[in-house]
Amino acid sequence: QPYASFEDVKPFIPQFAESRRQRRDFVDWYLGGMSDWCERWAVWAREAMPDKPIFQSSGGWGFVESGTDFTDQTASMAKIKGGIRSTNEVDSYVQTFYATRMLSSSARFYGVPFGAEPAGFGSARGVLGRLFNIVVNNGEHLFYYHGNLTANDQAIDRWLKYAPLLDRRADPLIEIAVLYPDTMSKLDDAVFRNLYGFTFNTRVTAMRPLFDFDFCSERMILDGALPRYKALIIPWNFIVEEDVLNAIDQWLRGGGTVICSDWRGAPVMTVEGSTKVWDTWETGDFGSGKVVFVPDDREPPQRLARGVANALKAMPNLDPRTLAMLNTEHGDEVYMSVLTTGDYAVLNFSDDAVSVNVPGIEKALVIEPYGIAMAP
């Protein structure tokens, strides 16, 4: 629509947009402006410091008002050979995981170094959870506030015991991705706005004890990320941009596997409401690939997580180390990653010692409460 002056442009609250497309475009403009501004500062910093490490700080937890597009901010740092630094790690490992995994996933894809700092308070368990997160993401740096180590009576000893594991950090071996709800989060506040009232993150929280995975954003897909993965999980994405859905469909027909949450037949559609891609999947038309529909009652999310894990176990083309991770039995406060070095890294984020038997590893891993083990 043409406008004669800025006075003719009437602002509106996204919740009152007249259409999905209007709201999506408005949010894209807002987030794009913030990303462009951050990139501009990064370029100026590089001009002033041509040979120094430069990291962009990126925080929040994905709600649009924070102004942070994790993928865009990470990708922009590749232009100046800089890094991305998460500023949202907390005392809970799983919350640290879902707050930072879009950053670390896009950092690996765009070849950008990843670093981390806490959002604030951290006890001994937070110190260990954050250490584990940086080890299994091959992080460039790990920052703690003074009080994270000294404001409790256990963190220093734990740090001294487990910090040497930093020497074994490496890129994770990840063959599984979860589609990040870019479009959904821009159209529906329920996806990310309320920190403890998520839709998407309750599902990834339930899946993380069973296996490790990347987040894959819509931009990453358009930039060619899907060939990195063998399986793409769609746990809470009812609305996806048409070009992204078409890219997923093309990858699927070339041999990929899509695992979809199937809630009463609710389809994945485009912003304009087209269900064409979903409809072809439901008829069994997906080329050389495979679509698995996992029944989802929305509660409890663990039911969906188990269904997804079972679908992954049945895949014939996953790496044996990925299958070993999927077939390792343990409680829901134990988290496992496979590194490209061949190491398995296991975090026990519970109050009790655990014994973990990894298929192919002769000796069980006995891990103290809030401890980390690596094998072999």
PDB file of N, CA and C in Angstrom, residues 116-183:
ATOM      1  N   ALA A 116      29.312 -18.443  25.959  1.00  0.00           N
ATOM      2  CA  ALA A 116      28.140 -18.387  26.830  1.00  0.00           C
ATOM      3  C   ALA A 116      28.438 -17.654  28.122  1.00  0.00           C
ATOM      4  N   GLU A 117      27.392 -16.988  28.635  1.00  0.00           N
ATOM      5  CA  GLU A 117      27.424 -16.405  29.964  1.00  0.00           C
ATOM      6  C   GLU A 117      26.069 -16.641  30.623  1.00  0.00           C
ATOM      7  N   PRO A 118      26.008 -16.593  31.944  1.00  0.00           N
ATOM      8  CA  PRO A 118      24.736 -16.864  32.622  1.00  0.00           C
ATOM      9  C   PRO A 118      23.836 -15.637  32.646  1.00  0.00           C
ATOM     10  N   ALA A 119      22.542 -15.890  32.830  1.00  0.00           N
ATOM     11  CA  ALA A 119      21.597 -14.788  32.961  1.00  0.00           C
ATOM     12  C   ALA A 119      21.688 -14.141  34.340  1.00  0.00           C
ATOM     13  N   GLY A 120      22.259 -14.838  35.286  1.00  0.00           N
ATOM     14  CA  GLY A 120      22.368 -14.293  36.645  1.00  0.00           C
ATOM     15  C   GLY A 120      22.795 -15.367  37.620  1.00  0.00           C
ATOM     16  N   PHE A 121      21.926 -15.670  38.579  1.00  0.00           N
ATOM     17  CA  PHE A 121      22.237 -16.611  39.651  1.00  0.00           C
ATOM     18  C   PHE A 121      22.637 -17.978  39.117  1.00  0.00           C
ATOM     19  N   GLY A 122      23.560 -18.611  39.810  1.00  0.00           N
ATOM     20  CA  GLY A 122      23.933 -19.974  39.487  1.00  0.00           C
ATOM     21  C   GLY A 122      24.493 -20.679  40.695  1.00  0.00           C
ATOM     22  N   SER A 123      23.971 -21.848  40.987  1.00  0.00           N
ATOM     23  CA  SER A 123      24.481 -22.657  42.084  1.00  0.00           C
ATOM     24  C   SER A 123      25.472 -23.667  41.525  1.00  0.00           C
ATOM     25  N   ALA A 124      25.885 -24.616  42.357  1.00  0.00           N
ATOM     26  CA  ALA A 124      26.835 -25.638  41.895  1.00  0.00           C
ATOM     27  C   ALA A 124      26.255 -26.441  40.738  1.00  0.00           C
ATOM     28  N   ARG A 125      24.967 -26.748  40.810  1.00  0.00           N
ATOM     29  CA  ARG A 125      24.385 -27.534  39.720  1.00  0.00           C
ATOM     30  C   ARG A 125      24.348 -26.718  38.425  1.00  0.00           C
ATOM     31  N   GLY A 126      24.129 -25.408  38.534  1.00  0.00           N
ATOM     32  CA  GLY A 126      24.165 -24.561  37.350  1.00  0.00           C
ATOM     33  C   GLY A 126      25.554 -24.478  36.753  1.00  0.00           C
ATOM     34  N   VAL A 127      26.563 -24.446  37.608  1.00  0.00           N
ATOM     35  CA  VAL A 127      27.947 -24.436  37.136  1.00  0.00           C
ATOM     36  C   VAL A 127      28.224 -25.683  36.302  1.00  0.00           C
ATOM     37  N   LEU A 128      27.732 -26.846  36.782  1.00  0.00           N
ATOM     38  CA  LEU A 128      27.974 -28.102  36.062  1.00  0.00           C
ATOM     39  C   LEU A 128      27.123 -28.197  34.801  1.00  0.00           C
ATOM     40  N   GLY A 129      25.878 -27.755  34.876  1.00  0.00           N
ATOM     41  CA  GLY A 129      25.031 -27.807  33.698  1.00  0.00           C
ATOM     42  C   GLY A 129      25.570 -26.944  32.574  1.00  0.00           C
ATOM     43  N   ARG A 130      26.072 -25.766  32.918  1.00  0.00           N
ATOM     44  CA  ARG A 130      26.629 -24.872  31.905  1.00  0.00           C
ATOM     45  C   ARG A 130      27.952 -25.409  31.362  1.00  0.00           C
ATOM     46  N   LEU A 131      28.738 -26.039  32.211  1.00  0.00           N
ATOM     47  CA  LEU A 131      29.980 -26.660  31.761  1.00  0.00           C
ATOM     48  C   LEU A 131      29.676 -27.766  30.757  1.00  0.00           C
ATOM     49  N   PHE A 132      28.691 -28.597  31.064  1.00  0.00           N
ATOM     50  CA  PHE A 132      28.291 -29.665  30.142  1.00  0.00           C
ATOM     51  C   PHE A 132      27.840 -29.071  28.810  1.00  0.00           C
ATOM     52  N   ASN A 133      27.052 -28.008  28.865  1.00  0.00           N
ATOM     53  CA  ASN A 133      26.522 -27.404  27.638  1.00  0.00           C
ATOM     54  C   ASN A 133      27.641 -26.887  26.741  1.00  0.00           C
ATOM     55  N   ILE A 134      28.686 -26.320  27.325  1.00  0.00           N
ATOM     56  CA  ILE A 134      29.758 -25.785  26.498  1.00  0.00           C
ATOM     57  C   ILE A 134      30.635 -26.913  25.954  1.00  0.00           C
ATOM     58  N   VAL A 135      30.794 -27.995  26.736  1.00  0.00           N
ATOM     59  CA  VAL A 135      31.598 -29.135  26.273  1.00  0.00           C
ATOM     60  C   VAL A 135      30.945 -29.779  25.055  1.00  0.00           C
ATOM     61  N   VAL A 136      29.618 -29.993  25.113  1.00  0.00           N
ATOM     62  CA  VAL A 136      28.955 -30.722  24.028  1.00  0.00           C
ATOM     63  C   VAL A 136      28.575 -29.799  22.869  1.00  0.00           C
ATOM     64  N   ASN A 137      28.872 -28.503  22.981  1.00  0.00           N
ATOM     65  CA  ASN A 137      28.692 -27.584  21.861  1.00  0.00           C
ATOM     66  C   ASN A 137      30.019 -27.059  21.325  1.00  0.00           C
ATOM     67  N   ASN A 138      31.127 -27.579  21.865  1.00  0.00           N
ATOM     68  CA  ASN A 138      32.459 -27.155  21.443  1.00  0.00           C
ATOM     69  C   ASN A 138      32.594 -25.638  21.517  1.00  0.00           C
ATOM     70  N   GLY A 139      32.194 -25.082  22.662  1.00  0.00           N
ATOM     71  CA  GLY A 139      32.172 -23.643  22.822  1.00  0.00           C
ATOM     72  C   GLY A 139      33.556 -23.014  22.824  1.00  0.00           C
ATOM     73  N   GLU A 140      33.602 -21.768  22.404  1.00  0.00           N
ATOM     74  CA  GLU A 140      34.853 -21.007  22.351  1.00  0.00           C
ATOM     75  C   GLU A 140      35.224 -20.454  23.724  1.00  0.00           C
ATOM     76  N   HIS A 141      34.207 -20.031  24.481  1.00  0.00           N
ATOM     77  CA  HIS A 141      34.496 -19.519  25.820  1.00  0.00           C
ATOM     78  C   HIS A 141      33.288 -19.733  26.733  1.00  0.00           C
ATOM     79  N   LEU A 142      33.561 -19.748  28.033  1.00  0.00           N
ATOM     80  CA  LEU A 142      32.541 -19.986  29.053  1.00  0.00           C
ATOM     81  C   LEU A 142      32.782 -19.006  30.194  1.00  0.00           C
ATOM     82  N   PHE A 143      31.824 -18.098  30.402  1.00  0.00           N
ATOM     83  CA  PHE A 143      31.972 -17.048  31.403  1.00  0.00           C
ATOM     84  C   PHE A 143      31.087 -17.329  32.613  1.00  0.00           C
ATOM     85  N   TYR A 144      31.652 -17.118  33.811  1.00  0.00           N
ATOM     86  CA  TYR A 144      30.885 -17.173  35.043  1.00  0.00           C
ATOM     87  C   TYR A 144      31.013 -15.849  35.774  1.00  0.00           C
ATOM     88  N   TYR A 145      29.922 -15.418  36.405  1.00  0.00           N
ATOM     89  CA  TYR A 145      30.042 -14.316  37.347  1.00  0.00           C
ATOM     90  C   TYR A 145      30.706 -14.833  38.616  1.00  0.00           C
ATOM     91  N   HIS A 146      31.383 -13.929  39.312  1.00  0.00           N
ATOM     92  CA  HIS A 146      32.108 -14.299  40.525  1.00  0.00           C
ATOM     93  C   HIS A 146      31.221 -15.090  41.488  1.00  0.00           C
ATOM     94  N   GLY A 147      29.987 -14.612  41.681  1.00  0.00           N
ATOM     95  CA  GLY A 147      29.103 -15.245  42.638  1.00  0.00           C
ATOM     96  C   GLY A 147      28.626 -16.624  42.244  1.00  0.00           C
ATOM     97  N   ASN A 148      28.670 -16.946  40.944  1.00  0.00           N
ATOM     98  CA  ASN A 148      28.279 -18.299  40.533  1.00  0.00           C
ATOM     99  C   ASN A 148      29.150 -19.354  41.186  1.00  0.00           C
ATOM    100  N   LEU A 149      30.396 -18.997  41.442  1.00  0.00           N
ATOM    101  CA  LEU A 149      31.340 -19.936  42.049  1.00  0.00           C
ATOM    102  C   LEU A 149      31.491 -19.736  43.553  1.00  0.00           C
ATOM    103  N   THR A 150      31.337 -18.517  44.025  1.00  0.00           N
ATOM    104  CA  THR A 150      31.659 -18.227  45.429  1.00  0.00           C
ATOM    105  C   THR A 150      30.437 -18.014  46.322  1.00  0.00           C
ATOM    106  N   ALA A 151      29.247 -17.874  45.756  1.00  0.00           N
ATOM    107  CA  ALA A 151      28.071 -17.582  46.563  1.00  0.00           C
ATOM    108  C   ALA A 151      27.386 -18.837  47.094  1.00  0.00           C
ATOM    109  N   ASN A 152      28.019 -19.984  46.914  1.00  0.00           N
ATOM    110  CA  ASN A 152      27.529 -21.222  47.535  1.00  0.00           C
ATOM    111  C   ASN A 152      28.741 -22.034  47.947  1.00  0.00           C
ATOM    112  N   ASP A 153      28.531 -23.062  48.728  1.00  0.00           N
ATOM    113  CA  ASP A 153      29.664 -23.775  49.336  1.00  0.00           C
ATOM    114  C   ASP A 153      30.068 -25.035  48.587  1.00  0.00           C
ATOM    115  N   GLN A 154      29.583 -25.216  47.353  1.00  0.00           N
ATOM    116  CA  GLN A 154      29.909 -26.443  46.620  1.00  0.00           C
ATOM    117  C   GLN A 154      30.497 -26.203  45.232  1.00  0.00           C
ATOM    118  N   ALA A 155      30.278 -25.025  44.653  1.00  0.00           N
ATOM    119  CA  ALA A 155      30.606 -24.823  43.244  1.00  0.00           C
ATOM    120  C   ALA A 155      32.099 -24.864  42.965  1.00  0.00           C
ATOM    121  N   ILE A 156      32.911 -24.313  43.861  1.00  0.00           N
ATOM    122  CA  ILE A 156      34.353 -24.255  43.578  1.00  0.00           C
ATOM    123  C   ILE A 156      34.937 -25.650  43.480  1.00  0.00           C
ATOM    124  N   ASP A 157      34.587 -26.519  44.423  1.00  0.00           N
ATOM    125  CA  ASP A 157      35.104 -27.896  44.374  1.00  0.00           C
ATOM    126  C   ASP A 157      34.636 -28.610  43.110  1.00  0.00           C
ATOM    127  N   ARG A 158      33.371 -28.419  42.741  1.00  0.00           N
ATOM    128  CA  ARG A 158      32.866 -29.060  41.526  1.00  0.00           C
ATOM    129  C   ARG A 158      33.573 -28.516  40.284  1.00  0.00           C
ATOM    130  N   TRP A 159      33.812 -27.227  40.266  1.00  0.00           N
ATOM    131  CA  TRP A 159      34.507 -26.629  39.137  1.00  0.00           C
ATOM    132  C   TRP A 159      35.913 -27.196  39.003  1.00  0.00           C
ATOM    133  N   LEU A 160      36.641 -27.272  40.103  1.00  0.00           N
ATOM    134  CA  LEU A 160      38.000 -27.792  40.050  1.00  0.00           C
ATOM    135  C   LEU A 160      38.025 -29.249  39.596  1.00  0.00           C
ATOM    136  N   LYS A 161      36.995 -30.004  39.968  1.00  0.00           N
ATOM    137  CA  LYS A 161      36.949 -31.422  39.604  1.00  0.00           C
ATOM    138  C   LYS A 161      36.619 -31.625  38.131  1.00  0.00           C
ATOM    139  N   TYR A 162      35.671 -30.840  37.601  1.00  0.00           N
ATOM    140  CA  TYR A 162      35.153 -31.124  36.262  1.00  0.00           C
ATOM    141  C   TYR A 162      35.652 -30.187  35.166  1.00  0.00           C
ATOM    142  N   ALA A 163      36.262 -29.070  35.515  1.00  0.00           N
ATOM    143  CA  ALA A 163      36.737 -28.143  34.490  1.00  0.00           C
ATOM    144  C   ALA A 163      37.706 -28.768  33.496  1.00  0.00           C
ATOM    145  N   PRO A 164      38.558 -29.752  33.901  1.00  0.00           N
ATOM    146  CA  PRO A 164      39.436 -30.375  32.905  1.00  0.00           C
ATOM    147  C   PRO A 164      38.707 -31.004  31.723  1.00  0.00           C
ATOM    148  N   LEU A 165      37.395 -31.279  31.858  1.00  0.00           N
ATOM    149  CA  LEU A 165      36.636 -31.828  30.731  1.00  0.00           C
ATOM    150  C   LEU A 165      36.550 -30.847  29.571  1.00  0.00           C
ATOM    151  N   LEU A 166      36.834 -29.573  29.837  1.00  0.00           N
ATOM    152  CA  LEU A 166      36.849 -28.597  28.750  1.00  0.00           C
ATOM    153  C   LEU A 166      37.868 -28.977  27.680  1.00  0.00           C
ATOM    154  N   ASP A 167      38.923 -29.676  28.078  1.00  0.00           N
ATOM    155  CA  ASP A 167      39.938 -30.095  27.107  1.00  0.00           C
ATOM    156  C   ASP A 167      39.407 -31.172  26.161  1.00  0.00           C
ATOM    157  N   ARG A 168      38.238 -31.765  26.493  1.00  0.00           N
ATOM    158  CA  ARG A 168      37.669 -32.812  25.638  1.00  0.00           C
ATOM    159  C   ARG A 168      36.451 -32.317  24.857  1.00  0.00           C
ATOM    160  N   ARG A 169      36.189 -31.007  24.918  1.00  0.00           N
ATOM    161  CA  ARG A 169      35.024 -30.507  24.188  1.00  0.00           C
ATOM    162  C   ARG A 169      35.248 -30.659  22.687  1.00  0.00           C
ATOM    163  N   ALA A 170      34.149 -30.887  21.990  1.00  0.00           N
ATOM    164  CA  ALA A 170      34.217 -31.132  20.542  1.00  0.00           C
ATOM    165  C   ALA A 170      32.834 -30.899  19.948  1.00  0.00           C
ATOM    166  N   ASP A 171      32.781 -30.834  18.635  1.00  0.00           N
ATOM    167  CA  ASP A 171      31.491 -30.702  17.974  1.00  0.00           C
ATOM    168  C   ASP A 171      30.643 -31.938  18.254  1.00  0.00           C
ATOM    169  N   PRO A 172      29.351 -31.758  18.464  1.00  0.00           N
ATOM    170  CA  PRO A 172      28.482 -32.911  18.665  1.00  0.00           C
ATOM    171  C   PRO A 172      28.182 -33.613  17.347  1.00  0.00           C
ATOM    172  N   LEU A 173      27.969 -34.914  17.431  1.00  0.00           N
ATOM    173  CA  LEU A 173      27.489 -35.684  16.283  1.00  0.00           C
ATOM    174  C   LEU A 173      25.960 -35.644  16.337  1.00  0.00           C
ATOM    175  N   ILE A 174      25.353 -34.827  15.506  1.00  0.00           N
ATOM    176  CA  ILE A 174      23.906 -34.654  15.552  1.00  0.00           C
ATOM    177  C   ILE A 174      23.323 -34.915  14.165  1.00  0.00           C
ATOM    178  N   GLU A 175      22.434 -35.903  14.099  1.00  0.00           N
ATOM    179  CA  GLU A 175      21.772 -36.276  12.846  1.00  0.00           C
ATOM    180  C   GLU A 175      20.286 -35.931  12.866  1.00  0.00           C
ATOM    181  N   ILE A 176      19.847 -35.351  13.971  1.00  0.00           N
ATOM    182  CA  ILE A 176      18.423 -35.100  14.185  1.00  0.00           C
ATOM    183  C   ILE A 176      18.225 -33.609  14.434  1.00  0.00           C
ATOM    184  N   ALA A 177      17.217 -33.036  13.803  1.00  0.00           N
ATOM    185  CA  ALA A 177      16.891 -31.630  14.023  1.00  0.00           C
ATOM    186  C   ALA A 177      15.422 -31.489  14.378  1.00  0.00           C
ATOM    187  N   VAL A 178      15.124 -30.465  15.164  1.00  0.00           N
ATOM    188  CA  VAL A 178      13.747 -30.093  15.475  1.00  0.00           C
ATOM    189  C   VAL A 178      13.466 -28.769  14.785  1.00  0.00           C
ATOM    190  N   LEU A 179      12.381 -28.707  14.046  1.00  0.00           N
ATOM    191  CA  LEU A 179      12.032 -27.483  13.341  1.00  0.00           C
ATOM    192  C   LEU A 179      11.663 -26.402  14.347  1.00  0.00           C
ATOM    193  N   TYR A 180      12.410 -25.308  14.320  1.00  0.00           N
ATOM    194  CA  TYR A 180      12.177 -24.196  15.239  1.00  0.00           C
ATOM    195  C   TYR A 180      10.939 -23.426  14.788  1.00  0.00           C
ATOM    196  N   PRO A 181      10.074 -23.010  15.708  1.00  0.00           N
ATOM    197  CA  PRO A 181       8.798 -22.397  15.320  1.00  0.00           C
ATOM    198  C   PRO A 181       8.923 -20.906  15.017  1.00  0.00           C
ATOM    199  N   ASP A 182       9.708 -20.553  14.016  1.00  0.00           N
ATOM    200  CA  ASP A 182       9.880 -19.139  13.670  1.00  0.00           C
ATOM    201  C   ASP A 182       8.541 -18.460  13.384  1.00  0.00           C
ATOM    202  N   THR A 183       7.818 -18.995  12.418  1.00  0.00           N
ATOM    203  CA  THR A 183       6.564 -18.358  12.030  1.00  0.00           C
ATOM    204  C   THR A 183       5.535 -18.435  13.146  1.00  0.00           C
TER     205      THR A 183
END
